[in-house]
Amino acid sequence: MLFSERSIWTMVHGIGLGGAALLGLAAALFYLYAARPVPDPTGNETGSRAFAMVTVFSAVMLWLTVIIGTYIIFPPYRATPPPGTTDLSQFPRALVLANPGTAWLHAFAMEIKEHMPWIASMLTTAVAFIAVRYPGTVLRDRPLRTMVLTLLAIAFVLVAGISLLGVFVNKVAPLD
Amino acid sequence: MATAVRPQSTTLADVNGAAMAAMLAAGIGALAMALFVILNEAGMFAAPTLYGPAGGVTGRTTFATLVWLVVWGGLHTRWRARQIAPGRVFGLTLAFVGAAVAGTFPPIWGLL
């Protein structure tokens, strides 16, 4: 088989869901930065629905990413090899820790990846809630727009950094 | 022919409490995550493992998520019909998120 089940889950986690979340966050950020709302006869702003949809999409993708990462990807990553095992290719954590040059990938990168994505998910969910609850106001009201833009930017930076660390880990110790 | 008109969206001038509650709760949830991590690293409190193969991270993240949801529910109930000073809430949220990012940053643990 070209890809193992573990490898497919890793791609779903990192490229599929994580990538979709990152794209959604980028789209929401750009929209909030560039859009100039135009009120329609109903009092809502054109595009507010699209903004709400993309933030909800980003939040859902992020939650799926962190849940799958924690409960499906992480267990095989941290599996302890049986005593006497010399081929550590099936035990990524043991593999990176065995080499002083790559040990930081666990002590730094994976430790960050365990917790920080949940923070990004909470922030994005708050933004999605605000975008749905205040569809016109979030685009029209400058203070609220600035607050939402800031939270989105923080979430985007966190997710982008975490994704990069994931690429590093998977490059050195892939889940095959 | 009658045209259906969607009700005008809630304006911040009316009440902003729900938005402020969502923001502050996210900050508190993030801070809770950092506290669970730091307490665990300091050996003071370890959230119970909820799924053995994944280890203690399942307890820490689930507990922090529960804190976030409970706080959000409480704040939303109290603030949804109120106008809240946005500057203070947003400042607190940013401070909590900053502390949370620092608290979940491994080099910080080395200082414990």
Short mmCIF file of C-alpha atoms in Angstrom, two decimals:
data_model
loop_
_atom_site.label_atom_id
_atom_site.label_comp_id
_atom_site.label_asym_id
_atom_site.label_seq_id
_atom_site.Cartn_x
_atom_site.Cartn_y
_atom_site.Cartn_z
CA MET A 1 0.00 0.00 0.00
CA LEU A 2 1.31 3.42 -0.92
CA PHE A 3 0.35 5.03 2.39
CA SER A 4 -0.15 3.42 5.77
CA GLU A 5 -3.22 4.19 7.86
CA ARG A 6 -1.05 6.22 10.26
CA SER A 7 0.39 8.19 7.39
CA ILE A 8 -3.07 8.93 5.99
CA TRP A 9 -4.28 10.17 9.38
CA THR A 10 -1.22 12.40 9.60
CA MET A 11 -2.03 13.92 6.22
CA VAL A 12 -5.69 14.38 7.17
CA HIS A 13 -4.58 16.09 10.39
CA GLY A 14 -1.82 18.30 9.05
CA ILE A 15 -2.57 18.99 5.42
CA GLY A 16 -6.31 18.46 5.20
CA LEU A 17 -7.78 19.89 8.40
CA GLY A 18 -4.87 22.01 9.59
CA GLY A 19 -4.30 23.38 6.11
CA ALA A 20 -7.99 24.17 5.72
CA ALA A 21 -8.02 25.96 9.06
CA LEU A 22 -5.00 28.01 8.09
CA LEU A 23 -6.57 28.95 4.75
CA GLY A 24 -9.83 29.85 6.47
CA LEU A 25 -8.07 32.04 9.01
CA ALA A 26 -6.09 33.77 6.26
CA ALA A 27 -9.27 34.39 4.27
CA ALA A 28 -11.09 35.76 7.33
CA LEU A 29 -8.16 38.00 8.20
CA PHE A 30 -7.89 39.35 4.70
CA TYR A 31 -11.63 39.91 4.45
CA LEU A 32 -11.76 41.77 7.73
CA TYR A 33 -8.79 43.89 6.74
CA ALA A 34 -9.83 44.69 3.19
CA ALA A 35 -13.63 44.66 3.18
CA ARG A 36 -15.51 47.92 3.26
CA PRO A 37 -19.05 47.01 4.33
CA VAL A 38 -21.98 48.32 2.32
CA PRO A 39 -25.31 48.28 4.18
CA ASP A 40 -28.18 46.62 2.29
CA PRO A 41 -31.87 47.49 2.72
CA THR A 42 -32.24 45.03 5.58
CA GLY A 43 -29.61 46.79 7.61
CA ASN A 44 -27.07 43.99 7.29
CA GLU A 45 -23.78 44.47 5.53
CA THR A 46 -23.02 42.68 2.32
CA GLY A 47 -20.49 39.99 3.02
CA SER A 48 -21.15 39.66 6.72
CA ARG A 49 -22.65 36.23 6.14
CA ALA A 50 -19.58 35.12 4.18
CA PHE A 51 -17.32 36.33 6.97
CA ALA A 52 -19.36 34.45 9.56
CA MET A 53 -19.22 31.30 7.45
CA VAL A 54 -15.46 31.39 6.98
CA THR A 55 -14.83 31.92 10.70
CA VAL A 56 -17.16 29.07 11.64
CA PHE A 57 -15.43 26.90 9.04
CA SER A 58 -12.02 27.78 10.49
CA ALA A 59 -13.14 27.01 14.03
CA VAL A 60 -14.60 23.64 13.05
CA MET A 61 -11.45 22.71 11.11
CA LEU A 62 -9.27 23.72 14.05
CA TRP A 63 -11.25 21.67 16.57
CA LEU A 64 -11.16 18.63 14.31
CA THR A 65 -7.41 19.14 13.87
CA VAL A 66 -6.64 19.32 17.59
CA ILE A 67 -8.95 16.43 18.53
CA ILE A 68 -7.57 14.15 15.83
CA GLY A 69 -4.05 15.27 16.64
CA THR A 70 -4.46 14.51 20.34
CA TYR A 71 -6.43 11.27 20.18
CA ILE A 72 -5.34 9.66 16.90
CA ILE A 73 -1.93 11.05 15.88
CA PHE A 74 -0.30 11.51 19.28
CA PRO A 75 -0.66 7.93 20.65
CA PRO A 76 1.44 6.26 17.94
CA TYR A 77 3.91 9.16 18.07
CA ARG A 78 4.57 8.67 21.79
CA ALA A 79 4.46 4.85 21.81
CA THR A 80 7.32 3.35 23.79
CA PRO A 81 9.45 0.86 21.86
CA PRO A 82 9.90 -2.61 23.40
CA PRO A 83 13.26 -3.14 25.17
CA GLY A 84 16.04 -3.99 22.75
CA THR A 85 14.41 -2.32 19.77
CA THR A 86 17.07 -0.97 17.43
CA ASP A 87 14.90 0.20 14.56
CA LEU A 88 13.03 3.19 15.97
CA SER A 89 11.37 4.22 12.73
CA GLN A 90 7.96 3.15 14.06
CA PHE A 91 8.44 5.08 17.30
CA PRO A 92 8.81 8.77 16.37
CA ARG A 93 9.27 10.17 19.88
CA ALA A 94 11.96 7.65 20.73
CA LEU A 95 13.56 8.31 17.35
CA VAL A 96 13.89 12.06 17.80
CA LEU A 97 15.00 11.72 21.43
CA ALA A 98 17.69 9.21 20.48
CA ASN A 99 19.61 11.88 18.61
CA PRO A 100 20.77 14.97 20.55
CA GLY A 101 20.51 16.94 17.34
CA THR A 102 16.79 16.23 16.98
CA ALA A 103 15.73 15.91 20.63
CA TRP A 104 14.45 19.49 20.54
CA LEU A 105 11.74 18.34 18.18
CA HIS A 106 10.09 16.62 21.11
CA ALA A 107 11.18 18.83 24.01
CA PHE A 108 10.23 22.01 22.17
CA ALA A 109 8.14 21.40 19.07
CA MET A 110 5.87 18.59 20.21
CA GLU A 111 5.38 20.10 23.66
CA ILE A 112 4.12 23.26 21.98
CA LYS A 113 1.95 21.26 19.61
CA GLU A 114 0.29 19.45 22.50
CA HIS A 115 -1.28 22.53 24.05
CA MET A 116 -1.05 25.71 22.00
CA PRO A 117 -3.44 24.61 19.23
CA TRP A 118 -6.23 24.40 21.79
CA ILE A 119 -5.69 28.08 22.60
CA ALA A 120 -5.98 28.97 18.91
CA SER A 121 -9.18 26.92 18.72
CA MET A 122 -10.73 28.78 21.64
CA LEU A 123 -9.85 32.17 20.14
CA THR A 124 -11.19 31.25 16.71
CA THR A 125 -14.40 29.91 18.24
CA ALA A 126 -14.90 33.19 20.09
CA VAL A 127 -14.44 35.09 16.83
CA ALA A 128 -16.83 32.75 15.00
CA PHE A 129 -19.44 33.26 17.70
CA ILE A 130 -19.11 37.03 17.45
CA ALA A 131 -19.29 36.91 13.64
CA VAL A 132 -22.50 34.90 13.80
CA ARG A 133 -24.11 36.84 16.63
CA TYR A 134 -23.15 40.31 15.34
CA PRO A 135 -23.02 39.77 11.56
CA GLY A 136 -23.23 43.42 10.56
CA THR A 137 -21.67 45.02 13.57
CA VAL A 138 -18.46 43.05 13.38
CA LEU A 139 -17.74 44.70 10.04
CA ARG A 140 -19.18 48.13 10.80
CA ASP A 141 -18.08 48.83 14.36
CA ARG A 142 -14.42 49.80 14.25
CA PRO A 143 -13.47 48.86 17.85
CA LEU A 144 -15.12 45.44 17.61
CA ARG A 145 -13.63 44.91 14.17
CA THR A 146 -10.16 45.72 15.53
CA MET A 147 -10.59 43.34 18.46
CA VAL A 148 -11.75 40.51 16.23
CA LEU A 149 -8.95 41.21 13.75
CA THR A 150 -6.41 41.03 16.57
CA LEU A 151 -7.73 37.73 17.92
CA LEU A 152 -7.80 36.27 14.42
CA ALA A 153 -4.23 37.42 13.82
CA ILE A 154 -3.07 35.79 17.05
CA ALA A 155 -4.83 32.55 16.13
CA PHE A 156 -3.33 32.64 12.63
CA VAL A 157 0.22 33.17 13.91
CA LEU A 158 -0.19 30.37 16.44
CA VAL A 159 -1.58 27.93 13.89
CA ALA A 160 1.05 28.84 11.29
CA GLY A 161 3.88 28.36 13.80
CA ILE A 162 2.44 25.10 15.09
CA SER A 163 2.01 23.83 11.52
CA LEU A 164 5.63 24.62 10.75
CA LEU A 165 6.76 22.68 13.83
CA GLY A 166 4.59 19.78 12.69
CA VAL A 167 6.32 19.77 9.34
CA PHE A 168 9.71 19.63 11.08
CA VAL A 169 8.68 16.71 13.28
CA ASN A 170 7.11 14.81 10.42
CA LYS A 171 10.15 15.39 8.23
CA VAL A 172 12.53 13.82 10.75
CA ALA A 173 10.24 11.20 12.30
CA PRO A 174 7.22 10.56 10.07
CA LEU A 175 4.37 8.36 11.18
CA ASP A 176 4.72 5.67 8.51
CA MET B 1 -46.37 41.34 -2.50
CA ALA B 2 -45.04 41.30 0.99
CA THR B 3 -41.29 41.04 1.24
CA ALA B 4 -39.74 39.18 4.11
CA VAL B 5 -37.34 41.46 5.89
CA ARG B 6 -34.69 39.95 8.06
CA PRO B 7 -34.51 41.58 11.46
CA GLN B 8 -31.63 43.99 11.77
CA SER B 9 -28.63 42.42 13.42
CA THR B 10 -27.86 43.17 17.03
CA THR B 11 -25.78 46.30 17.15
CA LEU B 12 -22.94 46.90 19.53
CA ALA B 13 -24.69 50.13 20.50
CA ASP B 14 -27.48 47.99 21.96
CA VAL B 15 -25.57 45.35 23.87
CA ASN B 16 -22.07 44.02 23.41
CA GLY B 17 -22.11 41.66 26.40
CA ALA B 18 -22.25 38.43 24.41
CA ALA B 19 -19.22 39.43 22.35
CA MET B 20 -17.26 40.50 25.42
CA ALA B 21 -18.18 37.28 27.22
CA ALA B 22 -16.92 35.19 24.29
CA MET B 23 -13.62 37.09 24.16
CA LEU B 24 -12.90 37.05 27.86
CA ALA B 25 -13.90 33.40 28.20
CA ALA B 26 -11.45 32.48 25.44
CA GLY B 27 -8.72 34.33 27.31
CA ILE B 28 -9.59 32.61 30.57
CA GLY B 29 -9.75 29.22 28.84
CA ALA B 30 -6.34 29.82 27.33
CA LEU B 31 -4.96 30.83 30.71
CA ALA B 32 -6.47 27.71 32.27
CA MET B 33 -4.59 25.63 29.69
CA ALA B 34 -1.32 27.28 30.69
CA LEU B 35 -2.05 26.82 34.40
CA PHE B 36 -2.72 23.10 33.97
CA VAL B 37 0.52 22.76 32.01
CA ILE B 38 2.62 24.70 34.52
CA LEU B 39 1.13 22.94 37.54
CA ASN B 40 1.83 19.62 35.86
CA GLU B 41 5.41 20.54 35.02
CA ALA B 42 5.97 21.81 38.56
CA GLY B 43 4.65 18.52 39.95
CA MET B 44 1.90 20.31 41.89
CA PHE B 45 -1.17 19.01 40.09
CA ALA B 46 -1.65 16.53 37.29
CA ALA B 47 -5.01 16.41 35.58
CA PRO B 48 -6.11 12.78 35.31
CA THR B 49 -5.35 11.03 32.06
CA LEU B 50 -8.59 10.46 30.15
CA TYR B 51 -7.17 8.35 27.33
CA GLY B 52 -4.17 6.25 28.25
CA PRO B 53 -2.47 5.96 24.86
CA ALA B 54 -2.36 9.75 24.51
CA GLY B 55 -1.23 10.38 28.09
CA GLY B 56 -1.74 13.32 30.40
CA VAL B 57 -2.35 15.83 27.62
CA THR B 58 -5.90 14.49 27.35
CA GLY B 59 -6.66 15.51 30.93
CA ARG B 60 -4.99 18.91 30.72
CA THR B 61 -6.69 19.90 27.49
CA THR B 62 -10.09 18.53 28.49
CA PHE B 63 -10.03 20.27 31.86
CA ALA B 64 -8.99 23.56 30.27
CA THR B 65 -11.73 23.21 27.65
CA LEU B 66 -14.28 22.58 30.40
CA VAL B 67 -13.09 25.69 32.27
CA TRP B 68 -13.45 27.68 29.05
CA LEU B 69 -16.99 26.44 28.37
CA VAL B 70 -18.20 26.88 31.95
CA VAL B 71 -16.74 30.38 32.19
CA TRP B 72 -18.19 31.29 28.81
CA GLY B 73 -21.61 30.02 29.83
CA GLY B 74 -21.47 31.97 33.09
CA LEU B 75 -20.27 35.20 31.52
CA HIS B 76 -22.73 34.92 28.65
CA THR B 77 -25.62 34.48 31.06
CA ARG B 78 -24.58 37.50 33.10
CA TRP B 79 -23.52 39.83 30.27
CA ARG B 80 -25.68 38.99 27.25
CA ALA B 81 -28.13 41.83 27.93
CA ARG B 82 -25.57 44.32 29.17
CA GLN B 83 -23.21 46.84 27.69
CA ILE B 84 -19.68 46.06 28.85
CA ALA B 85 -16.67 48.36 28.63
CA PRO B 86 -14.84 46.76 25.70
CA GLY B 87 -11.41 48.25 26.34
CA ARG B 88 -10.92 46.63 29.72
CA VAL B 89 -12.30 43.26 28.61
CA PHE B 90 -10.15 43.20 25.49
CA GLY B 91 -7.07 44.24 27.46
CA LEU B 92 -7.67 41.45 29.95
CA THR B 93 -8.22 38.98 27.13
CA LEU B 94 -4.94 39.93 25.47
CA ALA B 95 -3.10 39.71 28.80
CA PHE B 96 -4.54 36.26 29.49
CA VAL B 97 -3.72 35.02 25.99
CA GLY B 98 -0.19 36.40 26.27
CA ALA B 99 0.30 34.68 29.62
CA ALA B 100 -1.17 31.48 28.18
CA VAL B 101 1.18 31.43 25.20
CA ALA B 102 4.12 32.05 27.54
CA GLY B 103 2.89 29.37 29.93
CA THR B 104 2.64 26.75 27.22
CA PHE B 105 6.06 27.66 25.82
CA PRO B 106 8.52 24.96 26.95
CA PRO B 107 11.51 27.24 27.67
CA ILE B 108 9.39 28.89 30.37
CA TRP B 109 9.09 25.54 32.14
CA GLY B 110 12.85 25.40 32.45
CA LEU B 111 12.64 28.40 34.74
CA LEU B 112 10.51 26.50 37.26
#
